[in-house]
Amino acid sequence: MDPKRLSSSSQQQVRLRKKRTKREWRPLEDRSCTDLPWFLLFTVFCVGMGSICGFTIVTGGAARLVFGYDSYGNTCGQRNEQIEGVRLSGLDHTDRKFVFFLDPCNIDIVQRKIRSMALCVSLCPPEELQTYQDLKRFAMLNGSELCSYELAGHKYPGLPERFSKCPKLPVPPSKPLPVFNRCTPLDVSCYAKFAEAVVTFVGDNSVLHRLIAGVAASKEIIIGLCVLALVLSMILMVIIRYISAVLVWILTSLVVLGSLAGTSVLWWLYIDHRLYGNDTVTKGMKEAKDEAKEEVAVSRDSGQALLVYAVAATVFTIILLLLMLFMRKRVALTIALFHVAGKVFIHLPLLTLQPFVTFLALLLFWIYWILVLLFLGTTGNPVQNEETGLTEFRLTGPLQYLTWYHAVGLIWITEFILACQQMTVAGAVVTYYFTRDKNRLPVTPILSSVLRLVRYHLGTVAKGSFIITLVKIPRLILMYIHNQLKGKENACARCLLKTCICCLWCLEKCLNYLNQNAYAATAINSTSFCTSARDAFVILVENALRVATINAVGDFVLFLGKILIVTTTAFAGVLLLNYQRDYAEWLLPLIIVCLFSFLVAHCFLSIFEIVVDVLFLCFAIDTKYNDGTPGKEFFMDKALMEFVESSRRLERAVERGRSRVKEAVSEGAEMKPMAPGTSSA
């Protein structure tokens, strides 16, 4: 082969490789579909989820849930077919549209088992029935028989079966639930035991009623405080760029001062123990009693423990001070990123609506998922319960795995919706960062990002969310096993289970962070999930110290923001609830308000956190492939440009200092040989 041709082909390969390397980070140039097989797989999976819903509707599970069914397998409100081996089945219940429980308080909600016999009736009793004569009168007047079907209404008072096949007296007044047609007692005290099981700190029904009454009386205040938490979260996302510097340096100062104070206290305790503990030790040795010797040994061990603690605290403080010294520039980068993130929300105000859209999508999906799960609970073949003798519907054979398929769908589709939010935010922030003239931004960058996601990158989102699902499912299974075996397993098994759960949790958090950066890389380059994850991982490893600083300092600042919103909302709640002198009634409203405000703050500030992470990835790419020279101008904001310029000035000053030291050392080395020559002369 001709060596010239070989050399020319190798040069072409080198040029192509260089071109490909350059092309790896060319933001917003062209778009192409990514991870199409995963999009098709996710579509097939969603079709399977819909097929489960269709199966429950076709086989009557949905009708049994909505209209209800009695303990003999008859669906209320319609004509039924005979079930083989089940007596009193196949009845015509066209006129009996409501489900009535003979003992409405005997329902095990936790185990999802109905311990009471259920009947289809034409009318729920609107008033209390205290005797069997009242039951007879109600049946004669309204045509609604509340005892088992084989018992005649006019014979209720004299039948011996009335104690087992008639409702428990007194029968509380009830009304039908809307849509689900179950006769529900009007007196909620019937379900007090279930409330006590959930609210374990309530040992008295009167306290529970007071708490519920406090919530009912304060519902307007609770709604107002929830709106206040919402407004505070939106305001904080905009103004945090002005207070981030103060928060970061206050945080840094508190951490340093706290570590110094803790170390000083430990050394003071150790010195105090050495000074005053020696007298105790000497006296104990002179008394020479066994108990005194034991006290001496304990005192000596305490002194050694204090010494170990003091030394460890000293080492920690020194390491912390060194980290603060060497990472102060990176703290400045965190402040600059927070400043730019605040600008992003000013230019892209629709980002603040992302938590609402995501929550609405999750809420609709969860409602659908719960409904289908309930449909599955009333789908299947009729089976007689051996304990209660009542007829239930259960999935048997391969159909019982439909519930597991449905459970996997809950995790995967939930993660998919959250990943769509991350990709949407990343696409909008990437568009903002890599547009030099901010006045030429698209009219609706958020909508443009959503359209790009739907058109090109649903497969990437499906793949990333599936990876999280693969890690989350084993962790949830182990957590379920751990809860089921609580108090039964040995210490070694318990420790092993907790270790596995903790490791899987850490892996899930790391993968979530990597996925988020992979979505940002996909938004920049339109590459597949694996390629984007690899490119993002390389960038993050090259900037590992910066990543650690931003995550540590930034996350803590955002946590302080969440605490600020919660405490402000709680303080406003205390002022507004002050007119209620029964302070026990404050508890539940304040807990509800604090939980909601923390949830709202977490949702909004998590969007802010995503924006900061995407900005950092864009900044790292910008500084790696551009240097500010003509043709390689930076894309970054003015605040980040100032950070880069200050870093360069500092680097130049350090280089000048090093060059001066080298010159001084070289001059000293040249001067040394001159001394012997001079003396010989």
PDB file of N, CA and C in Angstrom, residues 125 190-191 201 262 273 297 312 323 362 385 397 419 449 459 461-462 502 506 513 519 569 639 645:
ATOM      1  N   PRO A 125     -80.869   3.601  56.090  1.00  0.00           N
ATOM      2  CA  PRO A 125     -81.693   4.124  57.198  1.00  0.00           C
ATOM      3  C   PRO A 125     -81.283   5.548  57.565  1.00  0.00           C
ATOM      4  N   CYS A 190     -67.945   6.013  65.081  1.00  0.00           N
ATOM      5  CA  CYS A 190     -67.938   4.584  64.762  1.00  0.00           C
ATOM      6  C   CYS A 190     -66.554   4.147  64.318  1.00  0.00           C
ATOM      7  N   TYR A 191     -65.813   5.068  63.695  1.00  0.00           N
ATOM      8  CA  TYR A 191     -64.491   4.724  63.161  1.00  0.00           C
ATOM      9  C   TYR A 191     -63.372   5.249  64.052  1.00  0.00           C
ATOM     10  N   PHE A 201     -50.737   8.805  69.130  1.00  0.00           N
ATOM     11  CA  PHE A 201     -50.524   9.590  70.347  1.00  0.00           C
ATOM     12  C   PHE A 201     -51.844  10.000  70.985  1.00  0.00           C
ATOM     13  N   GLY A 262     -16.618  23.675  69.517  1.00  0.00           N
ATOM     14  CA  GLY A 262     -16.725  22.286  69.962  1.00  0.00           C
ATOM     15  C   GLY A 262     -15.381  21.696  70.340  1.00  0.00           C
ATOM     16  N   HIS A 273     -10.721  17.442  83.518  1.00  0.00           N
ATOM     17  CA  HIS A 273     -10.734  16.072  84.042  1.00  0.00           C
ATOM     18  C   HIS A 273      -9.355  15.663  84.533  1.00  0.00           C
ATOM     19  N   ALA A 297     -11.122   3.239  87.727  1.00  0.00           N
ATOM     20  CA  ALA A 297     -11.006   2.712  86.359  1.00  0.00           C
ATOM     21  C   ALA A 297     -11.957   3.428  85.409  1.00  0.00           C
ATOM     22  N   ALA A 312      -9.895  13.906  67.781  1.00  0.00           N
ATOM     23  CA  ALA A 312     -10.692  13.742  66.560  1.00  0.00           C
ATOM     24  C   ALA A 312     -11.325  15.065  66.138  1.00  0.00           C
ATOM     25  N   LEU A 323     -10.047  22.971  54.029  1.00  0.00           N
ATOM     26  CA  LEU A 323     -11.009  22.916  52.928  1.00  0.00           C
ATOM     27  C   LEU A 323     -11.597  24.293  52.651  1.00  0.00           C
ATOM     28  N   LEU A 362     -48.886  14.190  38.255  1.00  0.00           N
ATOM     29  CA  LEU A 362     -48.738  13.091  39.216  1.00  0.00           C
ATOM     30  C   LEU A 362     -50.065  12.784  39.905  1.00  0.00           C
ATOM     31  N   ASN A 385     -64.665 -16.881  51.701  1.00  0.00           N
ATOM     32  CA  ASN A 385     -63.686 -16.711  52.771  1.00  0.00           C
ATOM     33  C   ASN A 385     -63.951 -17.732  53.875  1.00  0.00           C
ATOM     34  N   GLY A 397     -54.329 -17.755  39.512  1.00  0.00           N
ATOM     35  CA  GLY A 397     -53.486 -18.169  38.396  1.00  0.00           C
ATOM     36  C   GLY A 397     -52.574 -17.043  37.941  1.00  0.00           C
ATOM     37  N   ALA A 419     -38.932  12.859  35.505  1.00  0.00           N
ATOM     38  CA  ALA A 419     -37.842  13.034  34.539  1.00  0.00           C
ATOM     39  C   ALA A 419     -38.240  14.003  33.429  1.00  0.00           C
ATOM     40  N   SER A 449     -39.154  23.909  24.909  1.00  0.00           N
ATOM     41  CA  SER A 449     -38.487  22.766  25.533  1.00  0.00           C
ATOM     42  C   SER A 449     -39.423  21.567  25.626  1.00  0.00           C
ATOM     43  N   GLY A 459     -37.859   8.902  24.546  1.00  0.00           N
ATOM     44  CA  GLY A 459     -37.149   7.640  24.751  1.00  0.00           C
ATOM     45  C   GLY A 459     -36.035   7.767  25.771  1.00  0.00           C
ATOM     46  N   VAL A 461     -35.909   9.942  28.257  1.00  0.00           N
ATOM     47  CA  VAL A 461     -36.545  10.076  29.565  1.00  0.00           C
ATOM     48  C   VAL A 461     -37.050   8.716  30.059  1.00  0.00           C
ATOM     49  N   ALA A 462     -37.616   7.916  29.158  1.00  0.00           N
ATOM     50  CA  ALA A 462     -38.108   6.586  29.537  1.00  0.00           C
ATOM     51  C   ALA A 462     -36.960   5.694  30.009  1.00  0.00           C
ATOM     52  N   CYS A 502     -29.715   0.984  52.710  1.00  0.00           N
ATOM     53  CA  CYS A 502     -28.948   2.234  52.689  1.00  0.00           C
ATOM     54  C   CYS A 502     -28.103   2.335  51.413  1.00  0.00           C
ATOM     55  N   CYS A 506     -28.420   5.173  48.494  1.00  0.00           N
ATOM     56  CA  CYS A 506     -27.302   6.006  48.026  1.00  0.00           C
ATOM     57  C   CYS A 506     -27.118   5.870  46.514  1.00  0.00           C
ATOM     58  N   TYR A 513     -28.868  12.058  40.317  1.00  0.00           N
ATOM     59  CA  TYR A 513     -28.034  13.215  39.982  1.00  0.00           C
ATOM     60  C   TYR A 513     -27.413  13.058  38.600  1.00  0.00           C
ATOM     61  N   TYR A 519     -29.811  14.351  31.196  1.00  0.00           N
ATOM     62  CA  TYR A 519     -30.902  15.034  30.502  1.00  0.00           C
ATOM     63  C   TYR A 519     -30.440  16.405  30.002  1.00  0.00           C
ATOM     64  N   THR A 569     -44.230  30.652  57.922  1.00  0.00           N
ATOM     65  CA  THR A 569     -45.633  30.233  57.831  1.00  0.00           C
ATOM     66  C   THR A 569     -46.163  29.806  59.196  1.00  0.00           C
ATOM     67  N   ALA A 639     -22.110  37.768  35.601  1.00  0.00           N
ATOM     68  CA  ALA A 639     -21.667  37.367  36.944  1.00  0.00           C
ATOM     69  C   ALA A 639     -20.667  36.218  36.867  1.00  0.00           C
ATOM     70  N   GLU A 645     -12.878  35.931  35.340  1.00  0.00           N
ATOM     71  CA  GLU A 645     -11.809  36.933  35.280  1.00  0.00           C
ATOM     72  C   GLU A 645     -11.047  37.006  36.596  1.00  0.00           C
TER      73      GLU A 645
END
